[in-house]
Amino acid sequence: QGQPVESGGGSVQPGESLRLSCKAEITTSPYYCVAWFRQAPGGERTGIVSIYSDGGVTNYAPGSTKRRFQIFLNNGRRTAYLQMNDLIPEDTATYYCAANLGRACPPLVIDRFSFWGQGTQVNVAS
């Protein structure tokens, strides 16, 4: 079993978009969940959204990211994408991909996910 690998972070201006990728080759099992969390400087790591391996079940955390961020899954490539639109400075954070094995996604809570990536930095500033 490996660990998720994130990519796609960078520096953008407010209003712009970014797409993060997470290669989640943690298992050969068809039953897994992938989620995105983020941690702002000095803040706690919080969940954004999860998607189950069937690609049809998603769970978005409440808040402003729900209407601006979307998650997609390419199951064949075991890669999840986080499309982030209309970025604002408050979105500046390290974004982490997390994964878990099982028949459903757990709640968006840190200790419910077993596999974590190293994180990718997103900076939003004028």
Coordinates of N, CA and C in Angstrom, one line a residue:
Q1 N 0.8 -1.2 0.0 CA 0.0 0.0 0.0 C 0.9 1.2 0.0
G2 N 0.5 2.2 -0.9 CA 1.3 3.4 -0.9 C 0.5 4.5 -0.2
Q3 N 0.8 5.7 -0.5 CA 0.1 6.9 0.1 C -0.3 7.8 -1.1
P4 N -1.3 8.6 -0.8 CA -1.8 9.5 -1.8 C -0.7 10.5 -2.2
V5 N -0.7 11.0 -3.4 CA 0.2 12.0 -3.9 C -0.5 13.2 -4.5
E6 N -0.4 14.3 -3.9 CA -1.1 15.5 -4.4 C -0.2 16.3 -5.4
S7 N -0.9 17.0 -6.3 CA -0.2 17.9 -7.2 C -1.2 19.0 -7.7
G8 N -0.6 20.1 -8.2 CA -1.5 21.1 -8.8 C -1.6 22.4 -8.0
G9 N -0.9 22.4 -6.9 CA -1.0 23.7 -6.1 C -0.2 24.8 -6.8
G10 N -0.3 26.0 -6.2 CA 0.4 27.1 -6.8 C -0.2 28.4 -6.3
S11 N 0.3 29.5 -6.9 CA -0.1 30.8 -6.5 C -1.0 31.4 -7.6
V12 N -2.2 31.9 -7.2 CA -3.1 32.5 -8.1 C -3.7 33.8 -7.5
Q13 N -4.4 34.6 -8.3 CA -5.0 35.8 -7.9 C -6.5 35.5 -7.5
P14 N -7.1 36.3 -6.7 CA -8.5 36.1 -6.3 C -9.4 36.1 -7.6
G15 N -10.3 35.2 -7.6 CA -11.2 35.0 -8.7 C -10.8 33.9 -9.7
E16 N -9.5 33.5 -9.6 CA -9.0 32.5 -10.5 C -9.3 31.1 -10.0
S17 N -9.0 30.1 -10.9 CA -9.3 28.7 -10.6 C -8.0 27.9 -10.5
L18 N -8.1 26.8 -9.8 CA -7.0 25.8 -9.8 C -7.6 24.4 -9.7
R19 N -6.9 23.4 -10.3 CA -7.4 22.1 -10.1 C -6.3 21.2 -9.5
L20 N -6.6 20.7 -8.4 CA -5.6 19.8 -7.7 C -5.9 18.3 -8.1
S21 N -4.8 17.6 -8.1 CA -5.0 16.1 -8.4 C -4.4 15.3 -7.2
C22 N -5.0 14.2 -7.0 CA -4.6 13.2 -6.0 C -4.5 11.8 -6.6
K23 N -3.3 11.3 -6.7 CA -3.1 10.0 -7.2 C -3.2 9.1 -5.9
A24 N -4.2 8.3 -5.8 CA -4.5 7.5 -4.6 C -4.4 6.0 -4.9
E25 N -3.2 5.6 -5.2 CA -2.9 4.2 -5.5 C -2.6 3.5 -4.2
I26 N -3.6 3.5 -3.3 CA -3.3 2.9 -2.0 C -3.8 1.4 -1.9
T27 N -4.5 1.0 -2.9 CA -5.1 -0.3 -2.9 C -5.5 -0.8 -4.3
T28 N -5.6 -2.1 -4.5 CA -6.2 -2.6 -5.7 C -7.7 -2.9 -5.5
S29 N -8.1 -2.7 -4.3 CA -9.5 -3.0 -4.0 C -10.4 -1.9 -4.7
P30 N -11.6 -2.3 -5.1 CA -12.5 -1.3 -5.7 C -13.3 -0.5 -4.7
Y31 N -13.0 -0.8 -3.4 CA -13.8 -0.1 -2.4 C -12.9 0.9 -1.6
Y32 N -13.0 2.1 -1.9 CA -12.2 3.1 -1.2 C -12.8 4.5 -1.3
C33 N -12.3 5.4 -0.5 CA -12.8 6.7 -0.5 C -11.6 7.7 -0.5
V34 N -11.8 8.8 -1.2 CA -10.8 9.8 -1.3 C -11.4 11.1 -0.8
A35 N -10.7 11.9 -0.1 CA -11.2 13.2 0.4 C -10.1 14.2 0.4
W36 N -10.6 15.5 0.4 CA -9.7 16.6 0.5 C -9.9 17.4 1.8
F37 N -8.8 17.7 2.4 CA -8.7 18.5 3.6 C -7.8 19.7 3.3
R38 N -7.9 20.7 4.2 CA -7.0 21.8 4.1 C -6.7 22.4 5.4
Q39 N -5.5 23.0 5.5 CA -5.0 23.6 6.7 C -4.4 24.9 6.4
A40 N -5.1 26.0 6.9 CA -4.6 27.3 6.8 C -3.5 27.6 7.8
P41 N -2.6 28.6 7.6 CA -1.5 28.9 8.5 C -2.1 29.1 9.9
G42 N -1.6 28.4 10.9 CA -2.1 28.6 12.3 C -3.5 28.0 12.6
G43 N -4.1 27.3 11.6 CA -5.4 26.8 11.8 C -5.4 25.3 11.9
E44 N -6.6 24.7 12.0 CA -6.7 23.3 12.1 C -7.0 22.7 10.7
R45 N -6.7 21.4 10.6 CA -7.0 20.7 9.3 C -8.5 20.4 9.3
T46 N -9.1 20.9 8.2 CA -10.6 20.6 8.1 C -10.9 20.0 6.8
G47 N -12.0 19.2 6.8 CA -12.4 18.5 5.6 C -13.2 19.4 4.7
I48 N -13.0 19.1 3.4 CA -13.7 19.9 2.3 C -14.7 19.0 1.7
V49 N -14.3 17.9 1.2 CA -15.2 17.0 0.4 C -14.6 15.6 0.3
S50 N -15.5 14.6 0.2 CA -15.0 13.3 -0.1 C -15.8 12.7 -1.2
I51 N -15.3 11.6 -1.9 CA -15.9 11.0 -2.9 C -15.6 9.5 -2.8
Y52 N -16.7 8.7 -3.0 CA -16.5 7.2 -3.0 C -16.0 6.7 -4.3
S53 N -15.5 5.5 -4.3 CA -14.8 5.0 -5.5 C -15.8 4.7 -6.7
D54 N -17.1 4.7 -6.4 CA -18.1 4.5 -7.5 C -18.3 5.8 -8.2
G55 N -17.7 6.9 -7.6 CA -17.8 8.2 -8.3 C -19.1 8.9 -8.1
G56 N -20.1 8.2 -7.5 CA -21.4 8.8 -7.4 C -21.8 9.4 -6.1
V57 N -21.0 9.0 -5.1 CA -21.4 9.5 -3.7 C -20.4 10.5 -3.2
T58 N -20.8 11.7 -3.0 CA -19.9 12.8 -2.5 C -20.5 13.3 -1.2
N59 N -19.6 13.9 -0.5 CA -20.0 14.6 0.8 C -19.2 15.9 0.9
Y60 N -19.9 17.0 0.8 CA -19.3 18.3 0.8 C -19.5 18.9 2.2
A61 N -18.5 19.4 2.8 CA -18.6 20.1 4.1 C -19.4 21.4 3.8
P62 N -20.2 21.9 4.8 CA -20.9 23.1 4.6 C -19.9 24.3 4.6
G63 N -20.3 25.4 4.0 CA -19.5 26.6 3.9 C -19.3 27.0 2.5
S64 N -18.4 28.0 2.3 CA -18.3 28.7 1.0 C -17.6 27.8 0.0
T65 N -16.9 26.8 0.4 CA -16.2 25.9 -0.6 C -17.2 25.0 -1.3
K66 N -18.4 24.8 -0.6 CA -19.3 23.8 -1.2 C -19.8 24.3 -2.5
R67 N -20.0 25.6 -2.7 CA -20.5 26.2 -4.0 C -19.5 26.5 -5.0
R68 N -18.2 26.5 -4.5 CA -17.1 26.9 -5.4 C -16.2 25.7 -5.8
F69 N -16.2 24.7 -5.0 CA -15.3 23.5 -5.2 C -16.1 22.3 -5.7
Q70 N -15.4 21.5 -6.6 CA -16.1 20.3 -7.0 C -15.0 19.2 -7.0
I71 N -15.5 18.0 -6.7 CA -14.6 16.8 -6.7 C -15.0 15.9 -7.8
F72 N -14.0 15.3 -8.5 CA -14.2 14.4 -9.5 C -13.3 13.2 -9.3
L73 N -13.7 12.0 -9.8 CA -12.8 10.9 -9.7 C -12.7 10.1 -11.0
N74 N -11.4 9.9 -11.4 CA -11.2 8.9 -12.5 C -10.8 7.6 -11.8
N75 N -11.7 6.7 -11.7 CA -11.5 5.5 -11.0 C -10.4 4.6 -11.6
G76 N -10.4 4.6 -13.0 CA -9.4 3.8 -13.7 C -8.0 4.3 -13.4
R77 N -7.8 5.5 -13.2 CA -6.5 6.1 -12.9 C -6.3 6.2 -11.4
R78 N -7.3 5.9 -10.6 CA -7.3 6.1 -9.1 C -6.9 7.5 -8.8
T79 N -7.4 8.5 -9.5 CA -7.0 9.9 -9.3 C -8.3 10.7 -9.0
A80 N -8.2 11.5 -8.0 CA -9.3 12.4 -7.6 C -8.8 13.8 -7.9
Y81 N -9.8 14.6 -8.3 CA -9.5 16.0 -8.7 C -10.3 16.9 -7.8
L82 N -9.7 18.0 -7.4 CA -10.5 19.1 -6.7 C -10.4 20.3 -7.6
Q83 N -11.6 20.6 -8.2 CA -11.7 21.8 -9.0 C -12.1 23.0 -8.1
M84 N -11.2 24.0 -8.0 CA -11.5 25.1 -7.2 C -11.7 26.4 -8.0
N85 N -12.9 26.9 -7.9 CA -13.2 28.1 -8.7 C -13.4 29.3 -7.8
D86 N -13.3 30.5 -8.4 CA -13.5 31.8 -7.7 C -12.8 31.8 -6.4
L87 N -11.5 31.5 -6.5 CA -10.7 31.5 -5.3 C -10.6 32.8 -4.6
I88 N -10.6 32.8 -3.2 CA -10.5 33.9 -2.4 C -9.2 33.8 -1.5
P89 N -8.7 34.9 -0.9 CA -7.5 34.8 -0.1 C -7.7 33.8 1.1
E90 N -8.9 33.7 1.6 CA -9.2 32.8 2.7 C -9.0 31.3 2.3
D91 N -8.8 31.0 1.0 CA -8.6 29.7 0.5 C -7.1 29.3 0.6
T92 N -6.3 30.3 1.0 CA -4.8 30.0 1.1 C -4.6 29.0 2.2
A93 N -4.0 27.9 1.9 CA -3.8 26.8 2.8 C -3.0 25.7 2.1
T94 N -2.6 24.7 3.0 CA -2.0 23.5 2.4 C -3.2 22.5 2.3
Y95 N -3.3 22.0 1.1 CA -4.4 21.1 0.8 C -3.8 19.6 0.8
Y96 N -4.6 18.8 1.5 CA -4.2 17.4 1.7 C -5.2 16.5 1.1
C97 N -4.7 15.4 0.5 CA -5.5 14.3 0.0 C -5.5 13.2 1.1
A98 N -6.6 12.7 1.4 CA -6.7 11.5 2.3 C -7.5 10.4 1.7
A99 N -7.2 9.2 2.1 CA -7.9 8.1 1.5 C -8.2 7.0 2.6
N100 N -9.2 6.2 2.3 CA -9.6 5.2 3.3 C -10.2 4.0 2.5
L101 N -10.0 2.8 3.1 CA -10.6 1.7 2.5 C -12.0 1.4 3.1
G102 N -12.9 0.8 2.4 CA -14.1 0.5 2.9 C -15.3 0.6 2.0
R103 N -16.5 0.3 2.4 CA -17.7 0.2 1.6 C -18.4 1.5 1.5
A104 N -17.9 2.5 2.2 CA -18.5 3.9 2.2 C -17.5 4.9 2.7
C105 N -17.7 6.1 2.4 CA -16.8 7.2 2.9 C -17.1 7.4 4.4
P106 N -16.1 7.6 5.2 CA -16.4 8.0 6.6 C -16.7 9.5 6.6
P107 N -17.1 10.0 7.8 CA -17.3 11.4 7.9 C -16.0 12.2 7.7
L108 N -16.1 13.4 7.3 CA -14.9 14.2 7.0 C -14.2 14.7 8.3
V109 N -13.6 13.7 9.0 CA -12.9 13.9 10.2 C -11.5 13.3 10.1
I110 N -10.5 14.0 10.6 CA -9.1 13.6 10.3 C -8.9 12.1 10.7
D111 N -9.3 11.7 11.9 CA -8.9 10.4 12.4 C -9.7 9.3 11.8
R112 N -10.6 9.6 10.8 CA -11.3 8.5 10.1 C -10.6 8.1 8.8
F113 N -9.6 8.8 8.5 CA -8.8 8.5 7.2 C -7.4 8.0 7.6
S114 N -7.1 6.9 6.9 CA -5.9 6.2 7.2 C -4.7 6.6 6.4
F115 N -4.9 7.1 5.2 CA -3.8 7.4 4.3 C -3.8 8.9 4.0
W116 N -2.6 9.5 4.1 CA -2.5 10.9 3.9 C -1.3 11.2 2.9
G117 N -1.6 12.2 2.1 CA -0.5 12.8 1.2 C 0.3 13.8 2.0
Q118 N 1.3 14.3 1.3 CA 2.2 15.3 2.0 C 1.7 16.7 1.9
G119 N 0.7 16.9 1.1 CA 0.1 18.2 1.0 C 0.6 19.0 -0.2
T120 N -0.2 19.9 -0.7 CA 0.2 20.9 -1.8 C -0.2 22.2 -1.4
Q121 N 0.6 23.2 -1.6 CA 0.3 24.6 -1.1 C -0.5 25.4 -2.2
V122 N -1.5 26.1 -1.7 CA -2.3 27.0 -2.6 C -2.2 28.4 -1.9
N123 N -1.8 29.3 -2.7 CA -1.7 30.7 -2.2 C -2.6 31.6 -3.1
V124 N -3.5 32.3 -2.5 CA -4.4 33.2 -3.2 C -4.2 34.6 -2.7
A125 N -3.6 35.5 -3.6 CA -3.3 36.8 -3.2 C -3.3 37.7 -4.5
S126 N -3.5 39.0 -4.2 CA -3.5 40.0 -5.4 C -2.0 40.3 -5.7

